[in-house]
Coordinates of C-alpha atoms and ligand atoms in Angstrom, one line a residue:
M1 CA -9.4 -9.8 -17.3
S2 CA -9.8 -6.1 -16.6
D3 CA -9.3 -3.3 -19.3
I4 CA -6.5 -1.9 -17.2
V5 CA -4.8 -4.9 -17.0
Q6 CA -5.1 -5.6 -20.6
F7 CA -4.0 -2.1 -21.3
F8 CA -0.8 -2.8 -19.4
I9 CA -0.1 -6.2 -21.1
D10 CA -0.7 -4.7 -24.5
K11 CA 1.7 -1.6 -23.6
F12 CA 4.4 -4.2 -22.5
R13 CA 4.1 -5.8 -25.8
E14 CA 4.3 -2.7 -27.7
L15 CA 7.4 -1.5 -25.7
L16 CA 9.0 -5.0 -26.1
S17 CA 8.8 -4.8 -30.0
N18 CA 10.1 -1.2 -30.1
T19 CA 14.0 -1.1 -29.9
D20 CA 13.9 2.8 -30.5
I21 CA 12.9 3.5 -26.9
L22 CA 15.6 4.4 -24.4
P23 CA 16.4 2.9 -22.1
S24 CA 15.7 -0.3 -24.1
Y25 CA 12.9 -2.3 -22.7
Y26 CA 14.9 -5.3 -23.7
R27 CA 14.2 -9.2 -24.0
P28 CA 16.3 -10.1 -20.9
R29 CA 18.9 -13.0 -20.8
T30 CA 17.5 -16.3 -20.0
Y31 CA 19.7 -17.0 -16.9
R32 CA 20.7 -15.7 -13.6
N33 CA 24.3 -15.2 -12.6
S34 CA 25.6 -18.0 -10.6
A35 CA 27.3 -19.9 -13.5
V36 CA 24.3 -20.2 -15.6
R37 CA 20.8 -20.9 -14.4
F38 CA 18.0 -21.3 -16.9
R39 CA 14.6 -19.8 -16.1
D40 CA 11.5 -21.6 -16.2
C41 CA 9.6 -18.8 -18.0
S42 CA 9.7 -16.3 -20.8
I43 CA 9.0 -12.5 -20.9
D44 CA 5.8 -13.0 -23.0
E45 CA 3.9 -14.9 -20.4
F46 CA 2.2 -11.7 -19.1
E47 CA -1.1 -13.5 -18.5
E48 CA 0.3 -16.3 -16.6
R49 CA 2.2 -14.0 -14.3
R50 CA -1.0 -12.1 -13.7
D51 CA -2.8 -15.2 -12.9
I52 CA -0.2 -16.3 -10.6
L53 CA -0.1 -13.1 -8.9
I54 CA -3.8 -13.1 -8.2
N55 CA -4.6 -16.8 -7.8
D56 CA -1.5 -18.1 -6.1
S57 CA 0.3 -15.1 -4.5
G58 CA -2.8 -13.4 -3.4
L59 CA -0.8 -10.2 -4.6
N60 CA 1.8 -10.7 -2.2
V61 CA 5.0 -10.5 -4.3
F62 CA 7.1 -12.4 -1.7
L63 CA 5.0 -15.4 -2.5
F64 CA 5.5 -15.2 -6.4
P65 CA 7.8 -18.0 -7.7
A66 CA 11.1 -16.8 -8.4
N67 CA 11.7 -18.8 -11.5
K68 CA 8.7 -17.3 -13.0
I69 CA 10.2 -13.9 -12.9
P70 CA 11.9 -13.2 -16.4
G71 CA 13.5 -9.9 -15.8
C72 CA 15.3 -8.7 -12.7
D73 CA 14.3 -9.8 -9.3
L74 CA 14.8 -6.8 -7.1
L75 CA 12.7 -7.8 -4.2
S76 CA 15.8 -7.3 -1.7
D77 CA 19.4 -7.1 -1.6
S78 CA 19.3 -9.3 1.6
G79 CA 21.2 -12.6 0.8
T80 CA 20.6 -12.3 -2.8
T81 CA 24.4 -11.8 -3.8
T82 CA 25.9 -14.1 -6.4
M83 CA 29.0 -15.6 -4.9
T84 CA 32.3 -15.4 -6.4
M85 CA 34.3 -18.6 -7.6
Q86 CA 36.6 -18.3 -4.6
Q87 CA 33.6 -18.2 -2.1
W88 CA 32.2 -21.4 -4.0
A89 CA 35.6 -23.1 -3.8
E90 CA 35.6 -22.3 0.0
L91 CA 32.4 -24.1 0.5
F92 CA 34.3 -27.4 0.0
M93 CA 36.6 -26.4 2.8
G94 CA 33.8 -25.9 5.4
D95 CA 34.6 -27.7 8.7
E96 CA 31.2 -28.8 10.2
S97 CA 32.6 -29.6 13.7
Y98 CA 30.2 -28.7 16.6
G99 CA 32.6 -26.8 18.6
T100 CA 35.3 -24.2 17.2
N101 CA 35.3 -25.1 13.6
E102 CA 38.3 -24.1 11.7
G103 CA 36.4 -21.2 10.0
F104 CA 35.5 -19.7 13.4
Q105 CA 39.2 -18.9 14.1
E106 CA 39.9 -17.7 10.6
L107 CA 36.7 -15.5 10.8
K108 CA 38.1 -13.8 13.9
L109 CA 41.3 -13.0 12.1
Q110 CA 39.4 -11.8 9.0
I111 CA 37.3 -9.5 11.3
L112 CA 40.5 -7.9 12.3
E113 CA 41.8 -7.6 8.8
T114 CA 38.6 -6.1 7.5
F115 CA 37.6 -3.7 10.3
G116 CA 40.9 -3.1 12.1
Q117 CA 43.1 -4.7 14.9
A118 CA 41.2 -2.8 17.6
W119 CA 38.4 -5.3 17.2
C120 CA 40.4 -8.2 18.8
Q121 CA 39.2 -10.2 21.7
K122 CA 41.0 -8.6 24.6
N123 CA 39.4 -10.4 27.5
K124 CA 39.6 -14.1 27.2
T125 CA 36.8 -14.7 29.7
R126 CA 34.2 -13.1 27.2
E127 CA 33.6 -13.2 23.6
N128 CA 33.4 -10.0 21.5
M129 CA 32.3 -11.5 18.1
F130 CA 28.9 -13.2 18.1
I131 CA 27.6 -14.7 14.8
F132 CA 24.0 -15.3 13.9
H133 CA 22.1 -16.4 11.0
Q134 CA 21.1 -13.0 9.7
G135 CA 21.1 -9.4 10.6
R136 CA 17.6 -9.2 12.4
S137 CA 18.5 -12.2 14.6
A138 CA 21.6 -10.2 15.7
E139 CA 19.4 -7.3 16.2
F140 CA 16.9 -9.2 18.4
A141 CA 19.8 -10.7 20.5
L142 CA 21.1 -7.3 21.1
F143 CA 18.0 -5.1 21.9
S144 CA 16.1 -7.8 23.8
N145 CA 19.0 -8.5 26.2
L146 CA 19.7 -4.6 26.5
A147 CA 16.0 -4.3 27.5
K148 CA 16.5 -7.0 30.1
V149 CA 19.6 -5.3 31.5
L150 CA 17.8 -1.9 31.4
A151 CA 14.9 -3.1 33.2
K152 CA 16.8 -3.4 36.3
K153 CA 17.8 0.3 36.1
E154 CA 15.9 3.0 37.8
K155 CA 14.3 5.4 35.5
K156 CA 15.0 9.1 36.5
N157 CA 12.3 11.1 35.0
T158 CA 9.5 9.8 32.9
T159 CA 8.2 13.2 31.6
L160 CA 9.7 14.3 28.5
S161 CA 11.9 17.5 28.9
S162 CA 10.2 20.5 27.8
E163 CA 13.5 22.0 26.9
L164 CA 13.6 19.7 23.8
P165 CA 13.2 21.7 20.5
E166 CA 9.6 21.8 19.6
D167 CA 9.8 19.4 16.6
L168 CA 11.7 16.9 18.5
H169 CA 9.6 17.1 21.2
G170 CA 6.4 16.6 19.0
L171 CA 8.2 13.8 17.4
I172 CA 9.0 11.8 20.5
S173 CA 5.7 12.7 22.2
K174 CA 3.8 11.1 19.2
K175 CA 5.8 8.0 19.6
L176 CA 5.1 7.9 23.1
E177 CA 1.5 8.0 22.5
D178 CA 1.7 4.8 20.5
N179 CA 3.9 3.2 23.1
P180 CA 3.1 4.8 26.5
N181 CA 5.3 2.1 28.4
A182 CA 8.6 3.1 26.5
Y183 CA 11.3 5.1 28.1
Y184 CA 14.5 4.5 26.3
I185 CA 14.9 6.1 22.9
I186 CA 17.6 4.7 20.5
P187 CA 18.5 7.5 17.8
N188 CA 19.7 6.7 14.2
N189 CA 20.1 8.4 10.8
A190 CA 17.1 6.1 9.9
H191 CA 16.3 2.6 11.3
F192 CA 16.0 -0.2 8.7
D193 CA 12.6 -1.8 9.2
T194 CA 13.7 -5.0 10.9
T195 CA 15.9 -2.9 13.2
E196 CA 13.1 -0.5 14.0
A197 CA 10.7 -3.4 14.7
N198 CA 13.3 -5.2 16.9
I199 CA 13.7 -1.8 18.8
A200 CA 10.3 -1.4 19.3
N201 CA 9.6 -5.0 20.2
S202 CA 12.0 -4.4 23.4
Q203 CA 9.8 -1.4 24.2
F204 CA 12.3 1.1 23.0
L205 CA 11.4 4.1 20.9
P206 CA 13.2 4.0 17.5
L207 CA 13.9 7.5 16.4
N208 CA 15.0 8.7 13.0
L209 CA 17.0 11.9 12.8
P210 CA 18.0 12.2 9.1
C211 CA 19.7 15.4 8.1
K212 CA 18.0 18.3 6.9
K213 CA 19.3 18.2 3.3
H214 CA 17.7 14.7 3.2
M215 CA 14.5 15.9 4.4
T216 CA 14.4 18.8 1.8
G217 CA 15.3 16.5 -1.0
D218 CA 18.5 18.3 -1.7
E219 CA 19.9 16.5 -4.7
S220 CA 23.3 18.3 -4.6
C221 CA 24.1 16.7 -1.2
K222 CA 26.4 13.9 -1.5
F223 CA 25.9 12.4 1.9
R224 CA 22.1 12.4 2.4
G225 CA 22.5 9.6 4.9
N226 CA 24.1 11.9 7.4
I227 CA 22.3 12.2 10.9
N228 CA 21.0 15.6 12.0
L229 CA 23.7 16.5 14.5
D230 CA 21.9 19.4 16.0
A231 CA 18.9 17.2 16.7
L232 CA 21.1 14.5 18.2
R233 CA 23.1 17.1 20.3
A234 CA 19.7 18.5 21.6
L235 CA 18.3 15.1 22.5
L236 CA 21.5 14.1 24.4
T237 CA 21.6 17.5 26.2
H238 CA 18.0 17.2 27.6
E239 CA 17.3 13.5 27.6
R240 CA 20.7 11.7 28.1
D241 CA 19.2 9.3 30.6
R242 CA 16.9 7.9 28.1
I243 CA 19.6 7.1 25.5
P244 CA 21.4 3.8 25.9
M245 CA 23.0 3.9 22.6
I246 CA 23.4 6.0 19.3
Y247 CA 23.2 4.4 16.1
L248 CA 24.2 5.2 12.5
T249 CA 23.1 3.0 9.6
I250 CA 25.8 3.0 6.8
T251 CA 24.6 3.3 4.1
N252 CA 21.3 4.4 5.3
N253 CA 19.0 2.0 3.4
T254 CA 15.6 3.0 4.4
G255 CA 16.6 6.7 3.6
G256 CA 17.4 5.7 -0.1
G257 CA 20.4 3.8 0.3
Q258 CA 22.3 7.1 1.1
P259 CA 25.9 7.2 2.4
V260 CA 27.1 8.9 5.6
A261 CA 30.2 11.0 5.4
L262 CA 33.1 10.3 7.7
E263 CA 32.9 13.7 9.0
N264 CA 29.5 13.1 10.2
I265 CA 30.6 9.7 11.7
K266 CA 33.4 11.5 13.6
A267 CA 31.0 14.3 14.7
V268 CA 28.8 11.4 16.2
R269 CA 31.7 9.9 17.7
A270 CA 32.6 13.2 19.5
L271 CA 29.1 13.4 20.9
S272 CA 29.1 9.9 22.0
R273 CA 32.1 10.9 24.2
E274 CA 30.9 14.1 25.4
F275 CA 27.7 12.5 26.8
N276 CA 29.4 9.0 27.5
V277 CA 26.8 7.0 25.3
P278 CA 28.1 4.0 23.3
F279 CA 28.0 4.4 19.4
F280 CA 27.0 1.6 17.2
F281 CA 26.9 1.1 13.3
D282 CA 24.1 -0.9 11.7
A283 CA 27.0 -1.7 9.3
C284 CA 25.3 -3.7 6.3
R285 CA 26.9 -1.7 3.6
F286 CA 30.2 -0.6 5.2
S287 CA 32.2 -1.1 2.1
E288 CA 29.7 0.8 -0.3
N289 CA 29.8 3.6 2.4
A290 CA 33.6 3.7 2.2
W291 CA 33.4 3.9 -1.6
Y292 CA 31.1 7.0 -1.3
I293 CA 33.6 8.5 1.2
K294 CA 36.3 7.9 -1.1
N295 CA 34.7 9.4 -4.1
N296 CA 32.8 12.4 -2.5
E297 CA 34.9 13.4 0.5
P298 CA 38.0 14.9 -1.1
V299 CA 40.4 14.4 1.9
F300 CA 39.9 10.7 1.7
A301 CA 40.4 10.4 -2.1
D302 CA 43.8 8.9 -2.0
K303 CA 43.0 6.2 0.7
S304 CA 42.2 2.7 -0.2
I305 CA 38.6 1.4 0.4
Q306 CA 40.2 -0.9 3.1
E307 CA 41.8 2.0 5.0
I308 CA 38.6 4.0 4.9
V309 CA 36.6 1.0 6.2
H310 CA 39.1 0.9 9.1
D311 CA 38.7 4.8 9.6
E312 CA 34.9 4.2 9.8
F313 CA 35.0 1.5 12.5
E314 CA 37.7 3.4 14.4
Q315 CA 34.8 5.6 15.5
V316 CA 32.4 3.2 17.0
D317 CA 31.9 1.0 20.2
G318 CA 30.4 -1.8 18.3
F319 CA 28.2 -2.9 15.2
H320 CA 25.6 -5.2 14.2
I321 CA 25.7 -6.4 10.7
S322 CA 23.6 -8.4 8.1
L323 CA 26.3 -10.2 6.5
K324 CA 23.8 -11.0 3.6
K325 CA 24.8 -7.5 2.3
D326 CA 28.4 -6.5 2.2
G327 CA 29.5 -9.9 3.6
L328 CA 28.7 -11.1 0.3
V329 CA 27.0 -14.2 1.4
N330 CA 23.5 -15.7 1.3
M331 CA 23.1 -16.2 5.1
G332 CA 24.8 -14.5 8.1
G333 CA 24.8 -11.9 10.6
A334 CA 26.9 -10.6 13.5
I335 CA 27.2 -8.4 16.5
I336 CA 30.8 -7.2 17.3
I337 CA 31.7 -5.3 20.3
R338 CA 35.0 -3.3 20.8
E339 CA 36.6 -4.4 24.1
D340 CA 38.2 -1.0 24.8
G341 CA 35.1 1.0 23.9
L342 CA 32.2 2.3 26.0
F343 CA 29.8 -0.6 25.7
P344 CA 31.4 -3.1 28.0
Q345 CA 32.1 -0.4 30.7
I346 CA 28.5 0.7 30.8
F347 CA 27.0 -2.8 30.0
P348 CA 29.4 -5.4 31.4
Q349 CA 26.5 -8.0 31.4
M350 CA 25.7 -7.8 27.8
Q351 CA 28.5 -10.2 26.4
G352 CA 27.5 -12.9 28.6
A353 CA 23.9 -12.4 27.9
I354 CA 24.4 -12.4 24.2
T355 CA 26.4 -15.7 24.4
D356 CA 23.5 -17.1 26.3
H357 CA 21.0 -16.0 23.8
Q358 CA 23.1 -17.5 21.1
I359 CA 22.9 -21.0 22.9
L360 CA 19.4 -20.7 23.4
I361 CA 18.3 -19.8 19.8
E362 CA 21.2 -20.0 17.3
G363 CA 23.5 -22.9 18.4
H364 CA 27.0 -22.9 19.9
P365 CA 28.5 -19.4 19.8
T366 CA 31.4 -20.8 17.5
Y367 CA 29.1 -21.4 14.8
G368 CA 26.1 -19.2 15.7
G369 CA 23.4 -20.4 13.3
L370 CA 25.8 -20.9 10.3
T371 CA 27.2 -24.1 8.8
G372 CA 31.0 -24.4 8.6
R373 CA 30.9 -23.9 5.0
D374 CA 28.8 -20.6 5.2
I375 CA 31.6 -19.4 7.7
K376 CA 34.3 -20.2 5.1
A377 CA 32.5 -18.3 2.1
L378 CA 32.1 -15.4 4.5
I379 CA 35.6 -14.9 5.2
Q380 CA 36.1 -14.7 1.3
G381 CA 33.4 -12.3 1.1
L382 CA 34.8 -9.9 3.6
K383 CA 38.1 -10.1 1.9
Q384 CA 36.6 -9.4 -1.6
V385 CA 34.1 -6.8 -0.8
V386 CA 36.8 -4.1 -0.3
N387 CA 38.0 -4.6 -4.0
Q388 CA 37.8 -1.2 -5.7
N389 CA 37.1 -2.5 -9.1
Y390 CA 34.2 -4.6 -7.8
L391 CA 32.7 -1.7 -6.0
D392 CA 33.1 0.7 -9.0
S393 CA 31.2 -1.7 -11.3
R394 CA 28.5 -2.8 -8.7
I395 CA 27.6 1.0 -7.8
G396 CA 28.3 2.3 -11.2
Q397 CA 25.7 -0.3 -12.6
V398 CA 23.0 1.1 -10.1
Q399 CA 24.0 4.6 -10.9
R400 CA 23.6 4.1 -14.8
S401 CA 20.0 2.5 -14.1
G402 CA 19.1 5.6 -12.0
Q403 CA 20.4 7.9 -14.7
K404 CA 18.3 6.1 -17.4
L405 CA 15.2 6.5 -15.3
S406 CA 16.0 10.0 -14.6
D407 CA 16.4 10.8 -18.2
L408 CA 13.2 9.4 -18.9
G409 CA 11.7 11.9 -16.3
I410 CA 10.8 9.2 -13.8
P411 CA 11.2 10.7 -10.3
I412 CA 13.9 8.9 -8.3
I413 CA 15.8 9.9 -5.1
N414 CA 18.9 11.5 -6.2
P415 CA 21.8 11.0 -5.8
V416 CA 21.4 7.3 -6.4
G417 CA 22.2 5.1 -3.5
G418 CA 24.6 2.1 -3.9
H419 CA 22.5 -0.7 -3.9
A420 CA 19.2 0.3 -5.2
V421 CA 17.4 2.9 -7.1
Y422 CA 14.5 4.4 -4.9
L423 CA 11.6 5.6 -7.1
N424 CA 9.9 8.5 -5.4
M425 CA 6.2 7.4 -5.4
D426 CA 4.9 10.7 -3.9
I427 CA 6.1 12.5 -7.0
F428 CA 5.3 9.4 -9.4
H429 CA 1.7 9.5 -8.6
V430 CA 1.5 13.3 -8.6
V431 CA -1.0 13.4 -11.4
V432 CA -3.2 10.9 -9.8
E433 CA -5.2 11.8 -6.9
C434 CA -4.2 9.4 -4.1
K435 CA -3.6 9.5 -0.4
D436 CA -0.7 7.9 1.7
E437 CA -3.2 5.1 2.8
D438 CA -3.6 4.1 -0.8
Y439 CA -0.2 2.4 -0.7
K440 CA 1.0 3.9 -4.0
G441 CA 4.2 1.7 -4.0
L442 CA 2.2 -1.2 -3.5
S443 CA -0.2 -0.5 -6.5
F444 CA 2.9 0.1 -8.6
R445 CA 4.2 -3.5 -7.9
A446 CA 1.5 -5.4 -9.6
P447 CA 1.7 -4.1 -13.1
L448 CA 5.6 -4.4 -12.9
M449 CA 5.2 -8.0 -11.7
I450 CA 3.1 -8.7 -14.7
A451 CA 5.8 -7.0 -16.9
G452 CA 8.2 -9.4 -15.4
L453 CA 10.0 -7.5 -12.7
R454 CA 9.9 -8.0 -9.0
I455 CA 10.4 -4.7 -6.8
Y456 CA 9.7 -3.8 -3.4
E457 CA 8.6 -0.6 -1.5
L458 CA 10.0 0.9 1.6
R459 CA 8.0 3.4 3.6
Ligands
PLP501 C1 19.2 -6.0 5.5 C2 19.4 -5.1 6.6 C3 19.0 -5.5 7.8 C4 18.4 -6.8 8.2 O1 19.3 -8.0 7.8 P1 18.6 -9.4 7.6 O2 20.1 -10.1 7.3 O3 17.9 -9.2 6.2 O4 17.9 -9.8 8.4 C5 19.2 -4.6 9.0 N1 19.6 -3.4 8.8 C6 19.9 -2.8 7.6 C7 20.4 -1.5 7.3 C8 19.8 -3.7 6.5 O5 19.9 -3.4 5.2

């Protein structure tokens, strides 16, 4: 074993035996939360974890067996939720009929309760709620079918407008160099990696326009997930024909789990009306985002989380969502389209196309890649996720972890987002000479894995 690895192991042992250090490097409990689940390992097995990592996982933390992790498994928040007792109870009520299971109708009603009455199916000849097995399959259905629809449209001007602000022009030109066949651009505060990949896979350009305060690392900014409205306006003014949709990711996962202010959401809505471009959410953490609006946008302080969720969704023409996040289930995704919004007007073919896609890839649209019991658990999840006490404790726990790290002088992205603490690896490694290609986050994962924690990096 190398001296460096041995150094880490000795250090972890030293910390483990020292209870004076804060935050306490503690011996973790021996179970995970889903009733009690005993682990197949203990914190002391540093060498064993090192051997598994090198010999079995090939340094790929995804391939590391979860039951050999004694500490927190923070690989992802996608589908790792612990279900509530109500959700477990609902599993027994699952209806596994092939067509229109009991849960499907109930889910449609729950969508109205959670997101607002405006999301009802107004036109009985076409569906407006599409369920998938997870978020990225919903993204694939949306963008691959949009690409087919747009392929039939004539492209007006294929050279980029010289009137775009210089930085924006540079940003898009660079993306066009990598993908010269692309024409359409989909702007967002920042696309999540699977969304970005699905957009690029459909030959569109995914464009991230985070607000300036986020870019400058302004820690006093409460809504670092906001989109840069000036850049978005400039893009719409000079390249309207290239923009089939505008996106906002709430909360902005890739950008540090940062929330988006309702004021910013409303301003994007106004732009979408001015330029007649449909506006969608990537809505994975809609409830968490509402919690931040309630706590940090004073005019909304007296509203309930449920009311603020309605306010958020009042602004958009549709959304796609990984229900493995704020749906509080382990599997599920959806696309939901507002019948009286811009999307069906501009793309009347899309709903039928998504239904065909579901049948081809997921299953009948009334179960869409989910079992009947998954759907039942999801309905409960959507009911419970707007519970204020639950969100207080969930987000508070993340914030306390961030605070402890900050107090120790470990550089994190502040303010802390709602579902993860993001270490700033550029600053973390500032005393070590390394370049971007050195994959700083990646190199940090191995010693942490040996310590008994699994983390992941986002670029
Ligand atoms: C998790 C996530 C997705 C992808 O969802 P999966 O269900 O993991 O496929 C897309 N967008 C955002 C913002 C996410 O957080």
